[in-house]
Amino acid sequence: MKKLFIHQPLFRLLSPVFSGVVVYLLILLLNNNVAQLQEEFLSEDLYVCIGLSYVVQEFSRTLLLIFKRFTKLNNLLFQIVISLGLSIAIVSVSIILYYKYAIGYSANNEDIIMFSSIFCVITLVYILLFISHDYLHKINSEKLQQEELIKQNIEDDFRQFKKGINPHLLFESFEALLILIHQNKEKTDEFIDHLATIYRYILSSKDRQLVEMKEEYINLVELEKLFNKLPYRAIQVEYTVISDFLLVPGSLLFIIELIVRKTIMSSSIQLRIDIIESEDMIHISYKTHDKINSKLTLKEFEELNRVYSIYSQQKISVEESDQKRIISFPKLTTK
Amino acid sequence: MKVVIIEDENLAAEKLERYLVKYDATTEVVTQQVSIEGAIHWFQNNEDGYDVVFMDIQLTDGLSFEIFHKIKINKPVIFTTAFDEYAIDAFKVNSVDYILKPITFTDVSNAMSKLKSMQDIFGFAEAMEEVEKMVEKKKLKDRFLVRLGNHIHSIKAEDITLFYAEGRTVYLVTTENKKYILDYKLEDLCELLDTSKFYRVNRTFIVNINTIQDVVVYSSNRLKITPKVRVEKEIIVSREKVSAFKKWFEGD
């Protein structure tokens, strides 16, 4: 369905043959001369009809493409009238020339009218075929687009759902919990409290556009505590931000978790993450010790960048220097 | 201190009891009720056998506020709730304490400390009624944050003519015909907006009732909406929504 069939080379080659034969038969019928078929079917007249069909169809096709290109001319009635008029002109001129030079006498008006009428019908059928198929093509394309949009929305929903649920963190925490529950009931309660607080924040903030940094930080502390209770994790977040500003909910948590997931961790070596501020940006810096098969790249911030682009012209940036990586994102303020 | 726990989740009740005992070893949980019916029955037979009630709002057989409709509780009530922060405002303004689930020890100890210092203001029937009303009333979004240059502006919902989706992007159009991108889906907006003012007329548009200039009958029993601002696409009320749209457009 990518291309209308009237534009297919095979159709363009074969359909004039078919319509030419039909025109020829009609002319014989109108002239009450069907008996000629028994004498000689492949006469010169047949070839003329096929040739004329070819010219008329190709001309109509070109005209339709021109109409399609110029939207101002894209009026159905106008298209039909112009196409028919020009077809009549072409057919009439062709017949006059054929009669004069091939047969040797002038064409009479009856013959010209007869040929013009039949080719008018051929042109009309051709235009209607084109328009109906074009319309069908448009409807199908719209349906396909809608399907594609629905598919994209479902994928998007799934991604958002996954982002909200964060299965990686959830299952990792559950696994740690299964061990902890047999060892220390008190610590288990604390662990569940951290986990639940983080999830409550993530889920309750999904309908909010922006949150205050202070609120995000409170939940970051919970995340830090949770990570430090997970096996092979030791992180320390140094937070020195004092100004008030807004940010996309969960963005700081997302970046810290991303750093933790992309860094080779050990419970004996603490990962220190510094969160500092400049005039209009927040900077998160840490010593790089990337995992071998999963390095942190700017691509990871695509979705976050998309959301930030709604509120700021500044983008999230990742800079690396001297075994240190600095991730910066804009401070958002309302006017 | 004698405590009544009304909670339908056993694990949550156990946890609360554990924290209460941790806070004050002399605390005694006199009963744990799991339903409204059970709680009413217990309070009717034990008018003075307790000092404080910890009450979950959503129980399996309904909202726990129903208990206050049937009997009078003159002791402090601390609600435990999984409601989001909007509902919590209700508790703040009415000086009734609450603990947001999941319960942490800090929350419990703070609530108990507050209880000791503010006992006289707990348990007022009027306050309870107010809380009930506010909890049942859904918080609606009345402002939207949008970017203008490098600044973020807040636009009132009443100043919005319509929302529309183009592919996966959702736009907000103001009454001054300014267009902004939003990070919401139309489905989410339907949940957040005041449904008496905004209506989703088809898959693409949510319109504001106050900014509709004209509605005309369109082909195939559909309706065409003309808003007060100029919109490139036609706003057609889909056939299956025509009846509901008319009801909404008619108002109460």
XYZ file of C-alpha atoms in Angstrom:
587
model
C 0.000 0.000 0.000
C 3.052 2.238 -0.048
C 2.410 3.209 -3.678
C -0.896 3.669 -5.463
C -1.320 0.920 -8.026
C -2.003 3.384 -10.864
C 1.611 4.465 -10.461
C 2.875 0.881 -10.763
C 4.769 0.388 -14.123
C 2.944 -2.854 -14.877
C -0.467 -1.251 -14.450
C 0.599 1.727 -16.557
C 1.773 -0.613 -19.309
C -1.138 -3.064 -19.331
C -4.186 -0.952 -18.535
C -3.996 1.133 -21.790
C -3.947 -2.141 -23.719
C -7.086 -3.294 -21.966
C -8.895 0.045 -22.213
C -7.731 0.443 -25.856
C -9.309 -2.911 -26.714
C -12.509 -1.910 -24.919
C -12.611 1.404 -26.821
C -12.043 -0.429 -30.087
C -14.887 -2.853 -29.376
C -17.198 -0.014 -28.395
C -16.423 1.840 -31.598
C -17.143 -1.281 -33.623
C -20.395 -1.708 -31.755
C -21.382 1.903 -32.307
C -20.530 1.627 -36.012
C -22.465 -1.617 -36.199
C -19.352 -3.255 -37.586
C -18.659 -6.126 -35.169
C -18.269 -8.519 -38.073
C -14.902 -6.902 -38.765
C -13.607 -8.741 -35.705
C -13.889 -12.025 -37.545
C -11.946 -10.628 -40.497
C -9.133 -8.864 -38.710
C -9.018 -8.245 -34.971
C -5.506 -6.802 -34.839
C -6.214 -3.970 -37.240
C -4.486 -0.583 -37.355
C -7.499 0.998 -35.589
C -6.932 -1.203 -32.547
C -3.363 0.013 -32.226
C -4.560 3.605 -32.554
C -7.088 3.033 -29.756
C -4.421 1.460 -27.517
C -2.032 4.303 -28.303
C -4.670 6.905 -27.564
C -5.564 5.155 -24.314
C -1.933 5.218 -23.328
C -1.617 8.948 -24.096
C -4.886 9.828 -22.324
C -4.095 7.777 -19.211
C -0.539 9.025 -18.883
C -1.720 12.573 -19.457
C -4.474 12.168 -16.815
C -1.966 10.685 -14.408
C 0.451 13.599 -14.887
C -2.389 16.053 -14.471
C -3.507 14.373 -11.223
C 0.036 14.534 -9.863
C 0.179 18.246 -10.707
C -3.163 18.820 -8.978
C -1.922 16.924 -5.929
C 1.239 19.011 -5.737
C -0.605 22.312 -5.912
C -3.089 22.166 -3.060
C -4.920 25.227 -4.364
C -5.969 23.213 -7.431
C -6.960 20.217 -5.346
C -10.699 20.483 -6.015
C -12.402 17.336 -7.239
C -14.869 18.937 -9.663
C -12.218 21.260 -11.054
C -9.874 18.313 -11.571
C -12.516 16.294 -13.405
C -13.579 19.178 -15.663
C -10.013 20.142 -16.604
C -8.948 16.509 -17.184
C -11.978 15.782 -19.347
C -11.565 18.985 -21.340
C -7.906 18.357 -22.035
C -8.563 14.697 -22.865
C -11.174 15.749 -25.430
C -8.646 18.168 -26.909
C -5.915 15.526 -27.136
C -8.226 12.881 -28.573
C -9.736 15.306 -31.096
C -6.360 16.516 -32.321
C -5.032 12.945 -32.477
C -8.037 11.710 -34.451
C -7.899 14.654 -36.869
C -4.193 13.983 -37.466
C -4.711 10.219 -37.785
C -7.493 10.615 -40.295
C -5.602 13.232 -42.294
C -2.183 11.587 -42.458
C -2.813 7.863 -41.951
C -6.156 7.293 -43.627
C -5.988 10.184 -46.057
C -9.218 12.081 -45.570
C -10.634 14.520 -43.050
C -12.335 13.253 -39.880
C -16.024 13.998 -39.623
C -17.583 15.504 -36.528
C -19.451 12.312 -35.654
C -16.218 10.329 -35.428
C -14.545 13.015 -33.344
C -17.526 13.183 -30.953
C -17.661 9.390 -30.722
C -13.955 9.017 -29.922
C -14.016 11.978 -27.529
C -17.057 10.599 -25.677
C -15.553 7.161 -25.238
C -12.208 8.525 -24.088
C -14.023 10.925 -21.773
C -15.537 7.887 -20.049
C -12.102 6.228 -19.941
C -10.612 9.390 -18.401
C -13.451 9.655 -15.888
C -13.059 6.021 -14.850
C -9.332 6.566 -14.551
C -9.754 9.683 -12.379
C -12.341 8.004 -10.166
C -10.074 4.984 -9.824
C -7.243 7.259 -8.822
C -9.310 9.300 -6.371
C -10.948 6.280 -4.728
C -7.653 4.497 -4.385
C -5.966 7.629 -3.142
C -8.730 8.044 -0.550
C -8.411 4.419 0.512
C -4.675 4.861 0.744
C -5.151 7.953 2.909
C -7.599 6.169 5.230
C -5.273 3.184 5.559
C -2.276 5.429 6.161
C -4.176 7.270 8.904
C -5.144 3.953 10.473
C -1.553 2.779 10.346
C -0.394 6.064 11.872
C -2.945 5.726 14.646
C -1.859 2.146 15.273
C 1.734 3.294 15.389
C 0.811 6.071 17.810
C -1.089 3.632 20.023
C 1.900 1.289 19.946
C 4.235 4.137 20.864
C 1.908 5.253 23.647
C 1.763 1.736 25.063
C 5.547 1.504 24.937
C 5.755 4.926 26.535
C 3.286 3.908 29.244
C 5.267 0.775 29.906
C 8.476 2.772 30.141
C 6.853 5.224 32.536
C 5.396 2.385 34.564
C 8.789 0.707 34.719
C 10.365 3.997 35.681
C 7.797 4.469 38.452
C 8.049 0.947 39.756
C 11.808 0.693 39.210
C 11.822 -3.130 39.264
C 15.608 -3.252 39.591
C 15.542 -1.433 42.919
C 12.369 -3.158 44.080
C 13.596 -6.712 43.528
C 17.070 -5.969 44.780
C 15.509 -4.587 47.963
C 13.169 -7.570 48.328
C 16.084 -9.959 47.993
C 18.026 -8.075 50.659
C 14.893 -8.082 52.795
C 14.552 -11.850 52.568
C 18.006 -12.185 54.113
C 17.576 -9.370 56.635
C 14.241 -10.611 57.955
C 15.923 -13.698 59.429
C 18.709 -11.700 61.010
C 17.368 -8.514 62.510
C 13.705 -7.585 62.839
C 14.440 -3.999 63.859
C 16.650 -3.385 60.859
C 14.031 -5.003 58.659
C 11.509 -2.404 59.824
C 13.950 0.387 59.072
C 14.715 -1.094 55.685
C 11.019 -1.325 54.783
C 10.518 2.248 55.993
C 13.238 3.544 53.655
C 11.950 1.539 50.735
C 8.321 2.505 51.335
C 9.163 6.193 51.763
C 11.018 6.243 48.453
C 8.210 4.467 46.625
C 5.558 6.643 48.215
C 7.447 9.694 46.971
C 7.999 8.292 43.466
C 4.380 7.237 43.032
C 2.772 10.273 44.649
C 4.882 12.738 42.670
C 3.998 11.335 39.266
C 1.087 13.774 38.904
C 3.169 16.745 39.985
C 5.096 18.836 37.487
C 7.893 20.120 39.718
C 8.943 19.710 43.344
C 11.177 21.671 45.677
C 14.765 20.534 45.933
C 14.399 20.181 49.715
C 11.640 17.642 49.274
C 13.667 15.687 46.752
C 16.655 15.746 49.089
C 14.652 14.271 51.988
C 13.891 11.307 49.772
C 17.450 11.156 48.517
C 18.564 10.637 52.111
C 16.187 7.678 52.298
C 17.636 6.291 49.071
C 21.153 6.698 50.416
C 20.193 4.818 53.588
C 18.527 2.103 51.541
C 21.554 1.663 49.285
C 23.826 1.426 52.291
C 21.739 -1.450 53.599
C 22.023 -3.358 50.315
C 24.911 -5.790 49.855
C 28.112 -4.498 48.233
C 26.996 -0.910 48.521
C 28.549 1.939 50.435
C 27.683 5.427 49.312
C 28.013 8.806 50.897
C 26.156 11.819 49.542
C 27.642 15.191 50.426
C 24.944 17.794 49.951
C 25.875 21.466 50.083
C 22.952 23.072 48.277
C 21.382 25.968 50.152
C 19.246 27.857 47.641
C 15.570 27.171 46.974
C 14.578 26.013 43.513
C 12.490 23.439 41.732
C 13.287 20.295 39.848
C 11.508 17.513 38.009
C 10.338 15.016 40.667
C 12.639 12.044 40.998
C 15.400 13.476 38.809
C 18.009 13.638 41.563
C 17.063 10.150 42.750
C 17.308 8.888 39.173
C 20.793 10.341 38.671
C 22.127 9.012 41.983
C 20.711 5.566 41.303
C 22.177 5.650 37.800
C 25.607 6.504 39.211
C 25.351 3.656 41.716
C 24.259 1.195 39.047
C 26.981 2.182 36.589
C 29.855 2.191 39.088
C 31.836 -0.802 40.330
C 30.792 -0.961 43.964
C 32.194 -2.550 47.054
C 31.076 -2.365 50.650
C 34.693 -1.660 51.642
C 35.208 1.288 49.279
C 32.787 4.102 49.783
C 31.449 5.939 46.747
C 31.342 9.608 47.551
C 28.895 11.735 45.584
C 29.030 15.515 45.930
C 26.003 17.634 45.150
C 26.916 21.277 44.753
C 25.270 24.258 43.121
C 26.295 27.100 40.856
C 24.172 30.065 39.900
C 21.761 28.212 37.624
C 22.881 24.601 37.694
C 23.189 21.680 40.099
C 26.341 19.609 39.774
C 26.701 16.026 40.880
C 30.285 14.869 40.896
C 31.938 11.566 41.757
C 35.075 9.607 41.034
C 34.533 7.431 37.972
C 34.924 3.720 38.340
C 32.624 2.535 35.588
C 31.413 -1.013 35.200
C 33.112 -2.806 32.307
C 29.982 -3.612 30.307
C 27.728 -0.753 31.303
C 29.146 2.735 31.186
C 27.287 5.903 31.957
C 26.612 7.956 28.836
C 24.547 11.002 27.970
C 22.073 8.668 26.251
C 20.838 7.577 29.683
C 19.500 11.093 30.213
C 17.397 11.267 27.047
C 14.054 10.985 28.822
C 15.091 13.343 31.621
C 16.367 15.823 29.046
C 13.024 15.644 27.247
C 11.162 16.534 30.439
C 13.633 19.296 31.353
C 13.295 20.789 27.864
C 9.660 21.566 28.773
C 10.810 23.815 31.609
C 14.280 25.018 30.663
C 16.465 25.847 27.689
C 19.472 24.400 29.468
C 20.250 20.749 29.028
C 21.631 18.055 31.266
C 25.353 17.717 30.678
C 27.969 15.115 31.528
C 31.609 16.211 31.778
C 34.598 14.066 32.509
C 38.007 15.149 33.700
C 40.751 13.631 35.772
C 38.870 10.457 36.740
C 35.961 12.566 37.805
C 32.537 12.849 36.259
C 30.255 15.823 36.729
C 26.585 15.586 35.834
C 24.868 18.959 35.724
C 21.209 19.768 35.416
C 19.374 23.116 35.502
C 17.805 24.713 38.529
C 14.203 25.594 37.765
C 12.543 28.671 39.185
C 9.097 30.125 38.731
C 8.634 33.723 37.745
C -1.625 4.343 77.963
C -4.432 2.214 76.546
C -4.570 2.234 72.784
C -7.230 1.065 70.319
C -6.017 0.164 66.840
C -8.508 0.094 63.988
C -6.621 -1.404 61.106
C -7.523 -4.111 58.608
C -3.927 -4.986 57.730
C -2.503 -7.222 60.424
C 1.115 -6.497 59.547
C 0.556 -2.754 59.745
C -1.226 -3.148 63.082
C 1.586 -5.304 64.450
C 4.144 -2.769 63.311
C 2.243 0.082 64.916
C 1.957 -1.850 68.173
C 5.676 -2.584 68.095
C 6.518 1.096 67.627
C 4.073 2.175 70.350
C 5.652 -0.204 72.846
C 9.088 0.941 71.719
C 8.070 4.548 72.373
C 6.546 3.778 75.768
C 6.851 0.329 77.301
C 3.719 0.893 79.390
C 1.539 1.220 76.284
C -1.132 -1.423 76.066
C -3.134 -2.194 72.948
C -6.572 -3.018 74.342
C -8.068 -4.117 71.048
C -7.468 -4.267 67.339
C -10.560 -3.930 65.193
C -10.483 -4.718 61.488
C -13.902 -3.438 60.388
C -16.277 -0.535 60.909
C -18.923 -2.846 62.284
C -16.534 -4.442 64.770
C -15.206 -1.055 65.872
C -18.716 0.355 66.474
C -19.638 -2.708 68.479
C -16.472 -2.435 70.575
C -16.830 1.322 71.252
C -20.477 0.852 72.294
C -19.406 -1.618 74.986
C -16.195 0.126 76.053
C -16.850 3.822 76.359
C -13.943 4.622 78.656
C -11.647 1.674 78.332
C -9.054 3.474 76.191
C -7.002 6.687 75.938
C -6.265 7.066 72.230
C -7.426 5.568 68.924
C -5.187 4.860 65.954
C -7.517 4.593 63.007
C -6.903 3.574 59.412
C -9.127 5.611 57.081
C -9.852 3.008 54.440
C -11.120 -0.218 55.908
C -12.409 -3.182 53.966
C -16.047 -2.267 54.664
C -15.740 1.478 53.948
C -14.274 4.712 55.255
C -13.709 4.712 58.990
C -15.497 8.080 59.285
C -18.721 6.082 59.333
C -17.845 5.105 62.888
C -18.296 8.744 63.948
C -21.760 8.795 62.368
C -22.890 5.928 64.562
C -21.171 6.657 67.876
C -19.477 9.499 69.674
C -15.776 9.171 70.406
C -14.487 11.686 72.862
C -10.928 10.491 72.933
C -8.055 11.609 70.698
C -7.963 10.002 67.292
C -4.804 9.657 65.238
C -5.442 8.639 61.689
C -3.135 6.383 59.791
C -3.518 6.973 56.097
C -2.046 6.073 52.766
C -3.667 9.140 51.186
C -1.410 11.519 49.355
C -0.342 14.911 50.594
C -3.419 16.720 49.308
C -5.651 14.896 51.699
C -3.160 15.462 54.472
C -3.863 19.196 54.282
C -7.249 18.350 55.710
C -5.682 17.012 58.858
C -3.331 19.942 59.194
C -6.027 22.570 59.119
C -8.214 20.695 61.530
C -5.513 19.901 64.074
C -6.305 16.216 63.982
C -3.106 14.273 63.879
C -2.241 11.716 61.261
C 0.489 9.282 60.380
C 1.240 8.715 56.769
C 1.656 5.079 55.815
C 4.065 3.350 55.757
C 4.404 4.080 59.430
C 7.883 4.855 60.734
C 8.981 4.972 64.339
C 9.748 8.699 64.043
C 6.173 9.342 62.891
C 4.727 7.390 65.807
C 6.923 9.083 68.406
C 6.150 12.537 66.962
C 2.424 11.829 67.010
C 2.573 10.570 70.602
C 4.543 13.627 71.722
C 2.034 15.884 69.998
C -0.801 13.981 71.607
C 0.564 14.674 75.048
C 0.833 18.395 74.420
C -2.410 18.895 72.484
C -4.856 16.442 73.990
C -7.603 18.979 74.420
C -8.026 19.729 70.730
C -8.455 16.150 69.562
C -11.755 14.493 68.904
C -14.002 17.418 68.075
C -16.926 16.253 66.023
C -16.864 19.350 63.799
C -13.206 18.793 63.021
C -13.947 15.203 62.089
C -16.713 16.271 59.749
C -14.439 18.769 58.065
C -11.710 16.174 57.654
C -14.171 13.721 56.173
C -15.380 16.252 53.642
C -11.895 17.212 52.573
C -10.668 13.644 52.287
C -13.614 12.698 50.110
C -13.185 15.746 47.934
C -10.698 15.031 45.202
C -7.919 17.570 44.853
C -7.934 19.063 41.373
C -5.116 20.713 39.520
C -5.827 24.397 39.144
C -2.484 25.609 37.805
C -0.009 24.407 35.209
C 3.678 25.212 34.985
C 4.943 26.138 31.529
C 8.184 27.490 30.120
C 8.381 30.960 28.677
C 11.928 31.581 27.460
C 14.014 30.423 30.371
C 11.355 31.209 32.948
C 8.644 29.033 34.318
C 5.183 30.533 34.449
C 2.142 29.284 36.250
C -1.082 29.321 34.246
C -4.473 29.136 35.920
C -6.730 26.340 34.672
C -9.471 28.904 34.002
C -7.121 30.697 31.560
C -6.736 27.574 29.459
C -8.883 27.209 26.349
C -7.962 23.671 25.504
C -5.411 20.892 25.647
C -4.576 18.884 22.574
C -2.305 16.032 21.625
C -0.134 15.961 18.547
C 1.445 12.563 18.326
C 2.804 11.920 21.792
C 3.157 15.577 22.719
C 0.447 17.385 24.642
C -0.047 21.133 24.276
C -1.893 23.654 26.362
C -3.535 26.624 24.600
C -4.382 29.681 26.676
C -7.257 32.088 26.206
C -4.689 34.453 24.662
C -3.956 31.760 22.061
C -0.483 30.985 23.407
C 0.692 27.414 23.075
C 2.893 25.514 25.567
C 4.126 21.948 25.822
C 3.074 19.920 28.857
C 4.544 16.753 30.289
C 1.178 15.086 30.753
C -0.893 12.700 28.729
C -4.513 13.605 27.970
C -5.600 10.614 30.072
C -3.709 12.022 33.077
C -5.204 15.469 32.540
C -8.716 14.020 32.580
C -7.961 12.756 36.092
C -6.494 16.047 37.276
C -8.871 18.627 35.822
C -12.238 19.813 37.085
C -14.642 17.722 35.027
C -17.372 20.348 35.251
C -15.091 22.778 33.385
C -13.050 20.521 31.122
C -14.208 17.719 28.867
C -12.360 15.375 26.558
C -14.342 15.592 23.333
C -12.273 13.161 21.306
C -8.879 11.468 21.303
C -7.112 14.752 20.593
C -8.850 17.569 22.476
C -9.865 18.530 26.007
C -11.881 21.742 25.935
C -12.801 24.331 28.536
C -16.557 24.953 28.754
C -16.063 28.697 29.236
C -14.036 29.120 26.080
C -16.413 27.443 23.642
C -17.743 30.019 21.210
C -20.006 27.866 19.108
C -21.192 24.293 18.679
C -22.732 23.205 15.384
C -24.124 19.921 14.145
C -21.593 18.186 11.950
C -21.920 15.208 9.611
C -22.752 11.715 10.915
C -24.492 12.986 14.063
C -21.349 14.581 15.386
C -20.757 18.072 16.731
C -18.198 20.625 15.733
C -16.828 22.969 18.388
C -15.509 26.424 17.624
C -13.390 27.750 20.493
C -12.815 31.447 21.158
C -9.243 31.103 19.930
C -8.165 30.036 16.460
C -7.213 26.357 16.225
C -5.695 24.767 13.131
C -7.511 21.452 13.466
C -11.262 21.006 13.583
C -12.604 20.019 17.000
C -15.183 17.347 16.372
C -17.046 15.644 19.196
C -16.810 11.951 18.423
C -20.118 10.197 17.823
C -20.015 8.101 20.991
C -19.367 11.189 23.112
C -22.049 13.465 21.692
C -24.690 12.570 24.267
C -22.298 12.905 27.233
C -20.944 16.154 25.790
C -24.437 17.653 25.568
C -25.072 16.772 29.219
C -21.749 18.307 30.248
C -22.314 21.395 28.109
C -25.753 21.865 29.622
C -24.215 21.936 33.113
C -26.020 21.150 36.349
